[in-house]
Amino acid sequence: MRALRTTRESSSDDDEHDPEGPTLSSEWSRIRGLMLAAEVRRDEADAALERLAEGRYGTCLSCGRPIAAGRLEARPTAALCVDCAA
Ligand SMILES: [Zn+2]
């Protein structure tokens, strides 16, 4: 994003009319989306580690029942059981 920001700030080209490849704006949107998704995953991992440290890992935050091992295996950061997540 830093490199793209530098390019956008220093570019006087009208890239919106470049028929080759994505525009700087669309590339910015794509990278920003990836960054936001990564931040969500990071926050979920941090929360899961916090529950682990507190001895609450694997317990549904909504109903208090255990989260199935298969669900935790597939999604280690799951905070809700399948029923509550649905
Ligand atoms: Zn639940």
GROMACS .gro file of N, CA, C and O and ligand atoms in nm:
model
  345
    1MET      N    1   0.083  -0.119   0.000
    1MET     CA    2   0.000   0.000   0.000
    1MET      C    3   0.087   0.125   0.000
    1MET      O    4   0.053   0.223  -0.064
    2ARG      N    5   0.202   0.117   0.074
    2ARG     CA    6   0.292   0.232   0.074
    2ARG      C    7   0.343   0.261  -0.068
    2ARG      O    8   0.345   0.376  -0.112
    3ALA      N    9   0.383   0.156  -0.138
    3ALA     CA   10   0.436   0.174  -0.274
    3ALA      C   11   0.328   0.229  -0.366
    3ALA      O   12   0.355   0.317  -0.448
    4LEU      N   13   0.210   0.177  -0.352
    4LEU     CA   14   0.100   0.224  -0.437
    4LEU      C   15   0.064   0.368  -0.406
    4LEU      O   16   0.039   0.449  -0.496
    5ARG      N   17   0.068   0.404  -0.277
    5ARG     CA   18   0.039   0.542  -0.237
    5ARG      C   19   0.142   0.637  -0.299
    5ARG      O   20   0.107   0.742  -0.353
    6THR      N   21   0.269   0.597  -0.294
    6THR     CA   22   0.375   0.678  -0.353
    6THR      C   23   0.353   0.695  -0.502
    6THR      O   24   0.365   0.804  -0.557
    7THR      N   25   0.316   0.585  -0.568
    7THR     CA   26   0.291   0.591  -0.712
    7THR      C   27   0.174   0.683  -0.742
    7THR      O   28   0.180   0.765  -0.834
    8ARG      N   29   0.068   0.670  -0.663
    8ARG     CA   30  -0.051   0.754  -0.687
    8ARG      C   31  -0.018   0.902  -0.667
    8ARG      O   32  -0.063   0.987  -0.743
    9GLU      N   33   0.061   0.931  -0.562
    9GLU     CA   34   0.092   1.071  -0.531
    9GLU      C   35   0.185   1.133  -0.635
    9GLU      O   36   0.177   1.252  -0.661
   10SER      N   37   0.274   1.052  -0.691
   10SER     CA   38   0.372   1.106  -0.785
   10SER      C   39   0.326   1.097  -0.930
   10SER      O   40   0.388   1.155  -1.018
   11SER      N   41   0.219   1.025  -0.952
   11SER     CA   42   0.174   1.004  -1.089
   11SER      C   43   0.078   1.115  -1.132
   11SER      O   44  -0.016   1.149  -1.063
   12SER      N   45   0.105   1.170  -1.249
   12SER     CA   46   0.011   1.266  -1.305
   12SER      C   47  -0.063   1.201  -1.421
   12SER      O   48  -0.141   1.265  -1.489
   13ASP      N   49  -0.035   1.072  -1.442
   13ASP     CA   50  -0.102   1.002  -1.553
   13ASP      C   51  -0.250   0.983  -1.522
   13ASP      O   52  -0.289   0.967  -1.408
   14ASP      N   53  -0.324   0.980  -1.624
   14ASP     CA   54  -0.467   0.952  -1.611
   14ASP      C   55  -0.485   0.801  -1.627
   14ASP      O   56  -0.522   0.753  -1.733
   15ASP      N   57  -0.456   0.729  -1.521
   15ASP     CA   58  -0.453   0.582  -1.533
   15ASP      C   59  -0.592   0.522  -1.550
   15ASP      O   60  -0.606   0.408  -1.584
   16GLU      N   61  -0.694   0.602  -1.523
   16GLU     CA   62  -0.830   0.548  -1.535
   16GLU      C   63  -0.863   0.514  -1.680
   16GLU      O   64  -0.957   0.440  -1.706
   17HIS      N   65  -0.787   0.567  -1.773
   17HIS     CA   66  -0.814   0.540  -1.913
   17HIS      C   67  -0.710   0.448  -1.975
   17HIS      O   68  -0.704   0.433  -2.095
   18ASP      N   69  -0.628   0.387  -1.888
   18ASP     CA   70  -0.528   0.293  -1.938
   18ASP      C   71  -0.597   0.159  -1.964
   18ASP      O   72  -0.648   0.097  -1.872
   19PRO      N   73  -0.599   0.113  -2.089
   19PRO     CA   74  -0.667  -0.013  -2.118
   19PRO      C   75  -0.589  -0.134  -2.069
   19PRO      O   76  -0.644  -0.244  -2.064
   20GLU      N   77  -0.465  -0.115  -2.031
   20GLU     CA   78  -0.382  -0.228  -1.987
   20GLU      C   79  -0.390  -0.244  -1.836
   20GLU      O   80  -0.351  -0.155  -1.762
   21GLY      N   81  -0.438  -0.358  -1.791
   21GLY     CA   82  -0.434  -0.391  -1.649
   21GLY      C   83  -0.524  -0.306  -1.562
   21GLY      O   84  -0.598  -0.222  -1.611
   22PRO      N   85  -0.517  -0.332  -1.431
   22PRO     CA   86  -0.604  -0.260  -1.337
   22PRO      C   87  -0.558  -0.116  -1.318
   22PRO      O   88  -0.441  -0.085  -1.331
   23THR      N   89  -0.651  -0.029  -1.286
   23THR     CA   90  -0.615   0.109  -1.255
   23THR      C   91  -0.556   0.114  -1.115
   23THR      O   92  -0.571   0.021  -1.036
   24LEU      N   93  -0.489   0.224  -1.085
   24LEU     CA   94  -0.433   0.240  -0.951
   24LEU      C   95  -0.545   0.237  -0.847
   24LEU      O   96  -0.529   0.180  -0.739
   25SER      N   97  -0.658   0.297  -0.882
   25SER     CA   98  -0.770   0.299  -0.786
   25SER      C   99  -0.823   0.159  -0.758
   25SER      O  100  -0.850   0.124  -0.643
   26SER      N  101  -0.838   0.079  -0.862
   26SER     CA  102  -0.889  -0.056  -0.839
   26SER      C  103  -0.786  -0.140  -0.766
   26SER      O  104  -0.821  -0.223  -0.682
   27GLU      N  105  -0.659  -0.119  -0.794
   27GLU     CA  106  -0.554  -0.192  -0.723
   27GLU      C  107  -0.553  -0.151  -0.576
   27GLU      O  108  -0.536  -0.234  -0.487
   28TRP      N  109  -0.572  -0.021  -0.551
   28TRP     CA  110  -0.579   0.028  -0.413
   28TRP      C  111  -0.695  -0.039  -0.340
   28TRP      O  112  -0.680  -0.087  -0.227
   29SER      N  113  -0.809  -0.045  -0.403
   29SER     CA  114  -0.927  -0.107  -0.341
   29SER      C  115  -0.903  -0.255  -0.313
   29SER      O  116  -0.941  -0.307  -0.208
   30ARG      N  117  -0.840  -0.323  -0.408
   30ARG     CA  118  -0.812  -0.466  -0.390
   30ARG      C  119  -0.717  -0.488  -0.272
   30ARG      O  120  -0.743  -0.571  -0.184
   31ILE      N  121  -0.609  -0.411  -0.266
   31ILE     CA  122  -0.512  -0.427  -0.158
   31ILE      C  123  -0.572  -0.388  -0.024
   31ILE      O  124  -0.551  -0.454   0.077
   32ARG      N  125  -0.653  -0.283  -0.024
   32ARG     CA  126  -0.718  -0.240   0.100
   32ARG      C  127  -0.812  -0.350   0.151
   32ARG      O  128  -0.818  -0.377   0.271
   33GLY      N  129  -0.884  -0.414   0.061
   33GLY     CA  130  -0.970  -0.525   0.100
   33GLY      C  131  -0.892  -0.640   0.161
   33GLY      O  132  -0.933  -0.698   0.261
   34LEU      N  133  -0.778  -0.671   0.100
   34LEU     CA  134  -0.693  -0.778   0.154
   34LEU      C  135  -0.642  -0.740   0.293
   34LEU      O  136  -0.637  -0.823   0.384
   35MET      N  137  -0.604  -0.613   0.309
   35MET     CA  138  -0.552  -0.567   0.437
   35MET      C  139  -0.660  -0.575   0.546
   35MET      O  140  -0.634  -0.623   0.657
   36LEU      N  141  -0.780  -0.532   0.513
   36LEU     CA  142  -0.888  -0.536   0.611
   36LEU      C  143  -0.921  -0.680   0.649
   36LEU      O  144  -0.945  -0.710   0.767
   37ALA      N  145  -0.921  -0.770   0.551
   37ALA     CA  146  -0.948  -0.911   0.580
   37ALA      C  147  -0.839  -0.969   0.669
   37ALA      O  148  -0.867  -1.047   0.762
   38ALA      N  149  -0.714  -0.931   0.644
   38ALA     CA  150  -0.604  -0.979   0.727
   38ALA      C  151  -0.615  -0.925   0.869
   38ALA      O  152  -0.586  -0.996   0.965
   39GLU      N  153  -0.661  -0.801   0.883
   39GLU     CA  154  -0.680  -0.744   1.017
   39GLU      C  155  -0.788  -0.819   1.094
   39GLU      O  156  -0.775  -0.843   1.214
   40VAL      N  157  -0.895  -0.857   1.025
   40VAL     CA  158  -1.003  -0.933   1.089
   40VAL      C  159  -0.948  -1.068   1.137
   40VAL      O  160  -0.973  -1.109   1.251
   41ARG      N  161  -0.872  -1.136   1.050
   41ARG     CA  162  -0.814  -1.266   1.088
   41ARG      C  163  -0.719  -1.251   1.207
   41ARG      O  164  -0.717  -1.333   1.297
   42ARG      N  165  -0.639  -1.144   1.205
   42ARG     CA  166  -0.547  -1.119   1.316
   42ARG      C  167  -0.624  -1.097   1.446
   42ARG      O  168  -0.590  -1.153   1.551
   43ASP      N  169  -0.729  -1.017   1.440
   43ASP     CA  170  -0.809  -0.989   1.560
   43ASP      C  171  -0.875  -1.117   1.612
   43ASP      O  172  -0.882  -1.139   1.733
   44GLU      N  173  -0.923  -1.202   1.519
   44GLU     CA  174  -0.985  -1.329   1.561
   44GLU      C  175  -0.881  -1.419   1.627
   44GLU      O  176  -0.911  -1.486   1.726
   45ALA      N  177  -0.759  -1.421   1.573
   45ALA     CA  178  -0.653  -1.503   1.631
   45ALA      C  179  -0.614  -1.449   1.769
   45ALA      O  180  -0.595  -1.527   1.863
   46ASP      N  181  -0.604  -1.317   1.782
   46ASP     CA  182  -0.571  -1.258   1.911
   46ASP      C  183  -0.677  -1.294   2.016
   46ASP      O  184  -0.645  -1.328   2.130
   47ALA      N  185  -0.804  -1.287   1.975
   47ALA     CA  186  -0.913  -1.319   2.067
   47ALA      C  187  -0.909  -1.466   2.107
   47ALA      O  188  -0.932  -1.500   2.223
   48ALA      N  189  -0.878  -1.554   2.010
   48ALA     CA  190  -0.869  -1.697   2.040
   48ALA      C  191  -0.754  -1.724   2.137
   48ALA      O  192  -0.768  -1.804   2.231
   49LEU      N  193  -0.641  -1.658   2.118
   49LEU     CA  194  -0.527  -1.675   2.208
   49LEU      C  195  -0.562  -1.625   2.349
   49LEU      O  196  -0.520  -1.684   2.449
   50GLU      N  197  -0.639  -1.519   2.356
   50GLU     CA  198  -0.682  -1.465   2.484
   50GLU      C  199  -0.774  -1.565   2.556
   50GLU      O  200  -0.759  -1.590   2.676
   51ARG      N  201  -0.867  -1.625   2.480
   51ARG     CA  202  -0.956  -1.725   2.540
   51ARG      C  203  -0.875  -1.847   2.586
   51ARG      O  204  -0.902  -1.905   2.691
   52LEU      N  205  -0.774  -1.883   2.508
   52LEU     CA  206  -0.687  -1.996   2.545
   52LEU      C  207  -0.615  -1.967   2.676
   52LEU      O  208  -0.610  -2.051   2.767
   53ALA      N  209  -0.561  -1.847   2.688
   53ALA     CA  210  -0.487  -1.809   2.810
   53ALA      C  211  -0.579  -1.806   2.932
   53ALA      O  212  -0.535  -1.833   3.045
   54GLU      N  213  -0.705  -1.775   2.908
   54GLU     CA  214  -0.802  -1.765   3.018
   54GLU      C  215  -0.874  -1.898   3.044
   54GLU      O  216  -0.962  -1.904   3.131
   55GLY      N  217  -0.840  -2.001   2.967
   55GLY     CA  218  -0.903  -2.130   2.986
   55GLY      C  219  -1.044  -2.138   2.930
   55GLY      O  220  -1.121  -2.228   2.968
   56ARG      N  221  -1.080  -2.047   2.842
   56ARG     CA  222  -1.215  -2.045   2.785
   56ARG      C  223  -1.217  -2.091   2.640
   56ARG      O  224  -1.321  -2.090   2.576
   57TYR      N  225  -1.100  -2.131   2.586
   57TYR     CA  226  -1.093  -2.171   2.446
   57TYR      C  227  -1.178  -2.296   2.423
   57TYR      O  228  -1.176  -2.389   2.504
   58GLY      N  229  -1.254  -2.298   2.315
   58GLY     CA  230  -1.335  -2.415   2.282
   58GLY      C  231  -1.473  -2.412   2.343
   58GLY      O  232  -1.551  -2.505   2.325
   59THR      N  233  -1.504  -2.305   2.416
   59THR     CA  234  -1.637  -2.289   2.473
   59THR      C  235  -1.710  -2.179   2.397
   59THR      O  236  -1.655  -2.069   2.378
   60CYS      N  237  -1.831  -2.210   2.354
   60CYS     CA  238  -1.909  -2.113   2.276
   60CYS      C  239  -1.936  -1.987   2.359
   60CYS      O  240  -1.983  -1.996   2.473
   61LEU      N  241  -1.907  -1.873   2.300
   61LEU     CA  242  -1.929  -1.747   2.371
   61LEU      C  243  -2.077  -1.714   2.386
   61LEU      O  244  -2.115  -1.635   2.473
   62SER      N  245  -2.162  -1.776   2.304
   62SER     CA  246  -2.304  -1.746   2.309
   62SER      C  247  -2.379  -1.837   2.406
   62SER      O  248  -2.447  -1.790   2.497
   63CYS      N  249  -2.366  -1.969   2.388
   63CYS     CA  250  -2.446  -2.063   2.468
   63CYS      C  251  -2.367  -2.131   2.579
   63CYS      O  252  -2.425  -2.194   2.667
   64GLY      N  253  -2.234  -2.122   2.575
   64GLY     CA  254  -2.152  -2.180   2.680
   64GLY      C  255  -2.124  -2.328   2.665
   64GLY      O  256  -2.053  -2.387   2.747
   65ARG      N  257  -2.176  -2.389   2.557
   65ARG     CA  258  -2.149  -2.530   2.534
   65ARG      C  259  -2.015  -2.546   2.462
   65ARG      O  260  -1.966  -2.451   2.400
   66PRO      N  261  -1.957  -2.667   2.467
   66PRO     CA  262  -1.830  -2.688   2.397
   66PRO      C  263  -1.848  -2.673   2.246
   66PRO      O  264  -1.951  -2.713   2.191
   67ILE      N  265  -1.746  -2.618   2.182
   67ILE     CA  266  -1.743  -2.610   2.036
   67ILE      C  267  -1.684  -2.741   1.987
   67ILE      O  268  -1.582  -2.788   2.038
   68ALA      N  269  -1.750  -2.804   1.889
   68ALA     CA  270  -1.707  -2.935   1.839
   68ALA      C  271  -1.561  -2.930   1.792
   68ALA      O  272  -1.517  -2.832   1.732
   69ALA      N  273  -1.489  -3.038   1.823
   69ALA     CA  274  -1.347  -3.046   1.787
   69ALA      C  275  -1.326  -3.027   1.636
   69ALA      O  276  -1.230  -2.962   1.595
   70GLY      N  277  -1.416  -3.085   1.556
   70GLY     CA  278  -1.404  -3.071   1.411
   70GLY      C  279  -1.413  -2.926   1.366
   70GLY      O  280  -1.344  -2.884   1.274
   71ARG      N  281  -1.501  -2.852   1.433
   71ARG     CA  282  -1.514  -2.709   1.398
   71ARG      C  283  -1.385  -2.635   1.435
   71ARG      O  284  -1.336  -2.552   1.358
   72LEU      N  285  -1.332  -2.664   1.552
   72LEU     CA  286  -1.208  -2.596   1.593
   72LEU      C  287  -1.089  -2.637   1.506
   72LEU      O  288  -0.999  -2.558   1.483
   73GLU      N  289  -1.095  -2.763   1.459
   73GLU     CA  290  -0.988  -2.808   1.371
   73GLU      C  291  -0.994  -2.732   1.238
   73GLU      O  292  -0.892  -2.690   1.184
   74ALA      N  293  -1.117  -2.715   1.188
   74ALA     CA  294  -1.134  -2.645   1.061
   74ALA      C  295  -1.116  -2.494   1.076
   74ALA      O  296  -1.067  -2.427   0.986
   75ARG      N  297  -1.160  -2.443   1.191
   75ARG     CA  298  -1.153  -2.298   1.213
   75ARG      C  299  -1.108  -2.273   1.357
   75ARG      O  300  -1.191  -2.252   1.447
   76PRO      N  301  -0.977  -2.276   1.381
   76PRO     CA  302  -0.926  -2.265   1.518
   76PRO      C  303  -0.966  -2.139   1.594
   76PRO      O  304  -0.962  -2.137   1.717
   77THR      N  305  -1.006  -2.036   1.521
   77THR     CA  306  -1.043  -1.911   1.589
   77THR      C  307  -1.194  -1.903   1.617
   77THR      O  308  -1.241  -1.800   1.666
   78ALA      N  309  -1.267  -2.011   1.591
   78ALA     CA  310  -1.412  -2.008   1.610
   78ALA      C  311  -1.445  -1.973   1.756
   78ALA      O  312  -1.392  -2.031   1.849
   79ALA      N  313  -1.536  -1.878   1.770
   79ALA     CA  314  -1.579  -1.835   1.904
   79ALA      C  315  -1.719  -1.884   1.935
   79ALA      O  316  -1.766  -1.873   2.049
   80LEU      N  317  -1.787  -1.935   1.832
   80LEU     CA  318  -1.924  -1.981   1.847
   80LEU      C  319  -1.935  -2.126   1.799
   80LEU      O  320  -1.866  -2.166   1.706
   81CYS      N  321  -2.027  -2.202   1.861
   81CYS     CA  322  -2.056  -2.337   1.811
   81CYS      C  323  -2.131  -2.325   1.679
   81CYS      O  324  -2.176  -2.216   1.642
   82VAL      N  325  -2.145  -2.437   1.611
   82VAL     CA  326  -2.211  -2.435   1.479
   82VAL      C  327  -2.353  -2.383   1.492
   82VAL      O  328  -2.397  -2.300   1.411
   83ASP      N  329  -2.426  -2.428   1.593
   83ASP     CA  330  -2.566  -2.385   1.608
   83ASP      C  331  -2.575  -2.233   1.627
   83ASP      O  332  -2.659  -2.167   1.565
   84CYS      N  333  -2.494  -2.179   1.714
   84CYS     CA  334  -2.499  -2.034   1.741
   84CYS      C  335  -2.446  -1.953   1.621
   84CYS      O  336  -2.496  -1.844   1.595
   85ALA      N  337  -2.347  -2.009   1.551
   85ALA     CA  338  -2.293  -1.938   1.435
   85ALA      C  339  -2.397  -1.932   1.322
   85ALA      O  340  -2.399  -1.837   1.245
   86ALA      N  341  -2.484  -2.036   1.319
   86ALA     CA  342  -2.587  -2.037   1.213
   86ALA      C  343  -2.692  -1.933   1.247
   86ALA      O  344  -2.753  -1.873   1.164
   87ZN      ZN  345  -2.328  -2.192   2.098
   0.00000   0.00000   0.00000
